[in-house]
Coordinates of C-alpha atoms and ligand atoms in Angstrom, one line a residue:
M126 CA 122.6 108.5 116.2
S127 CA 118.9 108.5 116.2
S128 CA 117.1 108.2 112.9
S129 CA 115.3 111.5 113.6
H130 CA 118.6 113.3 114.0
A131 CA 120.0 111.7 110.8
H132 CA 116.7 112.6 109.1
S133 CA 117.2 116.3 109.9
H134 CA 120.4 116.2 107.8
G135 CA 118.6 115.0 104.7
H136 CA 121.3 112.4 104.0
K137 CA 119.7 109.8 106.2
D138 CA 122.1 107.0 105.5
A139 CA 125.2 109.1 106.1
A140 CA 124.7 108.5 109.8
H141 CA 124.8 104.8 109.2
H142 CA 127.3 103.3 106.8
G143 CA 128.0 106.3 104.6
I144 CA 127.3 104.2 101.6
P145 CA 124.3 105.6 99.7
V146 CA 121.4 103.4 98.8
I147 CA 118.6 104.1 96.3
T148 CA 115.6 101.8 96.7
I149 CA 113.2 101.1 93.9
D150 CA 110.1 99.2 95.0
G151 CA 107.1 98.4 92.9
P152 CA 104.7 95.8 91.5
T153 CA 105.5 93.1 89.0
A154 CA 106.4 94.2 85.5
S155 CA 106.7 97.9 86.5
G156 CA 110.1 98.1 84.8
K157 CA 111.9 98.6 88.1
G158 CA 114.6 96.0 87.2
T159 CA 115.5 97.8 84.0
V160 CA 115.4 101.2 85.6
A161 CA 117.4 100.1 88.7
A162 CA 120.1 98.5 86.6
R163 CA 120.5 101.6 84.4
V164 CA 120.6 104.0 87.3
A165 CA 123.2 101.8 88.9
Q166 CA 125.3 101.8 85.7
R167 CA 125.0 105.6 85.3
L168 CA 126.2 106.1 88.9
G169 CA 128.8 103.3 89.0
F170 CA 126.8 101.7 91.8
H171 CA 126.2 98.1 92.6
Y172 CA 122.8 96.7 91.7
L173 CA 120.6 94.3 93.8
D174 CA 117.7 92.5 92.2
S175 CA 116.1 91.2 95.4
G176 CA 113.4 89.3 93.5
V177 CA 116.1 87.0 92.1
L178 CA 116.8 85.7 95.7
Y179 CA 113.1 84.8 96.1
R180 CA 113.2 83.1 92.7
L181 CA 116.4 81.2 93.6
V182 CA 114.7 79.8 96.7
A183 CA 111.8 78.6 94.5
M184 CA 114.4 77.2 92.0
K185 CA 116.2 75.4 94.8
L186 CA 113.0 73.7 95.9
V187 CA 112.4 72.6 92.3
Q188 CA 116.0 71.2 92.1
E189 CA 115.5 69.3 95.3
G190 CA 112.1 68.0 94.3
E191 CA 110.6 69.7 97.3
D192 CA 107.0 70.9 97.5
G193 CA 106.9 74.7 97.2
A194 CA 104.1 74.9 99.7
N195 CA 106.2 73.2 102.4
E196 CA 107.2 76.1 104.7
D197 CA 109.9 74.2 106.5
A198 CA 111.5 73.2 103.2
A199 CA 111.3 76.9 102.0
V200 CA 112.9 78.2 105.1
R201 CA 115.7 75.6 105.0
A202 CA 116.3 76.4 101.3
A203 CA 116.5 80.2 102.1
Q204 CA 118.9 79.7 105.0
T205 CA 121.3 77.5 103.0
L206 CA 121.0 79.4 99.7
E207 CA 124.4 79.9 98.1
P208 CA 124.0 81.3 94.7
E209 CA 126.9 82.4 92.6
F210 CA 126.7 85.6 90.6
L211 CA 129.3 85.3 87.8
P212 CA 130.9 88.5 86.4
D213 CA 129.3 87.7 83.0
G214 CA 125.9 88.0 84.6
R215 CA 125.1 84.3 84.8
I216 CA 123.5 83.0 88.0
M217 CA 124.6 79.6 89.2
L218 CA 122.8 77.3 91.7
S219 CA 124.3 74.0 92.8
G220 CA 126.6 74.2 89.7
E221 CA 123.7 74.7 87.3
D222 CA 123.1 77.8 85.2
V223 CA 119.6 78.9 86.3
S224 CA 119.7 82.5 84.7
A225 CA 116.9 81.8 82.3
A226 CA 115.0 79.2 84.3
I227 CA 114.4 81.6 87.3
R228 CA 112.6 84.1 84.9
A229 CA 109.8 81.7 84.2
D230 CA 106.3 83.0 85.4
G231 CA 105.8 79.7 87.3
I232 CA 108.9 80.4 89.3
G233 CA 107.8 84.0 90.0
L234 CA 104.5 82.7 91.3
Q235 CA 106.2 80.1 93.5
A236 CA 108.5 82.9 94.7
S237 CA 105.6 85.1 95.8
R238 CA 104.1 82.1 97.6
L239 CA 107.2 81.4 99.7
A240 CA 107.8 85.1 100.2
V241 CA 105.0 85.2 102.7
H242 CA 107.0 83.4 105.4
P243 CA 108.8 85.7 107.8
A244 CA 111.7 83.2 108.3
V245 CA 112.3 83.0 104.6
R246 CA 112.4 86.9 104.4
E247 CA 114.8 87.1 107.4
A248 CA 117.3 84.7 105.8
L249 CA 117.2 86.6 102.5
N250 CA 117.5 90.0 104.3
V251 CA 121.0 88.9 105.5
L252 CA 122.1 88.3 101.9
Q253 CA 120.6 91.6 100.8
H254 CA 122.4 93.7 103.5
R255 CA 125.7 92.3 102.2
A256 CA 125.0 93.9 98.8
R257 CA 125.5 97.4 100.4
K258 CA 129.0 98.1 99.2
A259 CA 131.0 101.2 98.2
P260 CA 130.5 103.4 96.3
G261 CA 126.7 102.8 96.5
L262 CA 123.8 100.5 95.9
V263 CA 120.6 100.6 93.8
A264 CA 118.2 97.9 95.2
D265 CA 114.9 96.9 93.6
G266 CA 112.1 94.8 95.1
R267 CA 109.0 95.1 97.2
D268 CA 110.3 95.9 100.7
M269 CA 113.6 97.6 100.0
A270 CA 112.4 100.9 101.5
S271 CA 110.2 99.6 104.3
V272 CA 112.3 96.7 105.7
V273 CA 115.7 96.1 104.2
F274 CA 117.1 99.6 103.7
P275 CA 114.9 101.9 105.7
Q276 CA 117.7 104.5 105.9
A277 CA 118.1 104.7 102.1
R278 CA 119.0 108.2 100.7
L279 CA 116.4 108.0 98.0
K280 CA 113.3 105.9 97.9
I281 CA 111.2 105.4 94.8
F282 CA 107.9 103.7 94.4
L283 CA 107.7 102.8 90.7
T284 CA 104.4 101.8 89.2
A285 CA 102.3 101.8 86.1
A286 CA 98.7 100.8 85.3
A287 CA 98.2 97.0 85.2
E288 CA 97.1 97.2 81.6
V289 CA 100.3 99.1 80.7
R290 CA 102.5 96.6 82.5
A291 CA 100.6 93.7 80.9
C292 CA 101.2 95.3 77.5
R293 CA 104.9 95.6 78.1
R294 CA 105.1 91.9 79.2
A295 CA 103.0 90.9 76.1
K296 CA 105.4 92.7 73.8
Q297 CA 108.4 90.9 75.4
L298 CA 106.6 87.7 74.5
G299 CA 105.8 88.8 71.0
L300 CA 102.1 89.1 71.7
P301 CA 99.6 91.9 70.8
C302 CA 98.2 94.1 73.6
E303 CA 94.7 92.8 73.0
G304 CA 92.9 89.4 72.9
L305 CA 92.7 86.4 75.2
E306 CA 96.4 85.9 75.9
Y307 CA 96.7 89.6 76.8
Q308 CA 93.7 89.4 79.0
R309 CA 95.3 86.4 80.8
I310 CA 98.5 88.4 81.4
V311 CA 96.4 91.4 82.8
A312 CA 94.7 88.9 85.2
D313 CA 98.0 87.3 86.2
I314 CA 99.5 90.7 87.0
Q315 CA 96.5 91.8 89.0
A316 CA 96.5 88.5 91.0
R317 CA 100.2 88.9 91.9
D318 CA 99.7 92.6 92.8
L319 CA 97.0 91.5 95.2
A320 CA 99.0 88.7 96.7
D321 CA 102.1 91.0 97.2
S322 CA 100.1 93.9 98.7
R323 CA 97.8 91.8 100.9
R324 CA 100.4 89.6 102.7
T325 CA 101.0 90.5 106.3
S326 CA 104.8 90.1 106.2
A327 CA 106.5 93.1 104.4
P328 CA 103.6 93.8 102.0
L329 CA 104.1 95.9 98.9
R330 CA 103.2 99.5 99.6
Q331 CA 104.5 103.0 99.1
E332 CA 106.4 104.2 102.1
P333 CA 105.4 107.7 103.3
D334 CA 109.0 109.0 102.5
A335 CA 109.1 107.3 99.0
K336 CA 108.6 109.3 95.8
L337 CA 105.9 108.0 93.5
L338 CA 106.9 107.5 89.9
D339 CA 104.1 106.4 87.6
T340 CA 105.7 105.3 84.3
S341 CA 102.5 104.7 82.4
D342 CA 103.3 107.6 80.1
L343 CA 107.1 107.6 80.5
S344 CA 109.9 105.9 78.5
I345 CA 112.7 104.1 80.2
D346 CA 115.1 106.9 79.4
E347 CA 112.7 109.5 80.9
T348 CA 112.2 107.3 84.0
V349 CA 116.0 106.9 84.5
K350 CA 116.5 110.6 84.1
K351 CA 113.9 111.4 86.7
V352 CA 115.5 109.1 89.3
L353 CA 119.0 110.6 88.6
D354 CA 117.6 114.1 89.0
W355 CA 116.0 113.2 92.3
Y356 CA 119.2 111.6 93.4
R357 CA 121.2 114.7 92.7
E358 CA 118.7 116.8 94.6
S359 CA 118.7 114.4 97.6
Ligands
C5P149 O1 110.4 91.1 91.4 P1 110.2 89.6 91.0 O2 109.0 89.4 90.1 O3 111.4 89.0 90.5 O4 109.9 88.9 92.4 C1 109.3 87.6 92.5 C2 108.4 87.6 93.8 O5 109.3 87.6 94.9 C3 107.5 88.7 94.0 O6 106.2 88.5 93.4 C4 107.4 88.9 95.5 O7 106.3 88.1 96.0 C5 108.7 88.3 96.0 N1 109.6 89.4 96.4 C6 109.5 89.9 97.7 N2 110.3 90.9 98.2 C7 111.2 91.4 97.4 C8 111.4 90.9 96.0 C9 110.5 90.0 95.6 O8 108.6 89.4 98.4 N3 112.1 92.3 97.9

């Protein structure tokens, strides 16, 4: 069935697997992880945090003592990535619990560097497609709507002003939303936004059929409610 035909029915993915997908894309520290996990929980859907896969490739390079800038090593690490997601939420890599280590800012930066390679992305896309399981999936990342699940039933582009995102990150670290440390976080966030939106392979951008949700003035609960309302209307 052609996508234009499927589109005319509104439920685009019904023509494909029949398993609904909600994509939530957006910049770093936009809150998409928290929102996506809660929406998934409310609907009883599976949840895919695609950024974790890019972070795991970075982690694997660290474990193997490889240079993160080495494209061949990054591609090989992505193609042979075998993470274990334990039911208790822990993430294991080569028998090591890396759940906390992959959250480090340095690993995030490294992840965004190796995410520019198309062969890395292709290898990880295979793993991401496997996450589409009944009764449904909520997937968060940068290219969930544009590349990985273009037939998703609902596409959200979640964002917030860089200063607001930096303030949320600062609070997580127990820092005030002013001063030098805070300014450094703002600069880091702006640098990662730029890197993610300027790369040629699957850049971060709002798809024409994605709904824009700016959370600068919204609480997490209000954001989750908005997504659930849109899903019911979809
Ligand atoms: O979302 P998170 O900060 O965990 O992602 C880490 C990095 O991985 C991002 O900065 C981005 O460069 C990359 N990424 C990506 N595509 C995705 C998810 C993450 O390129 N779908």
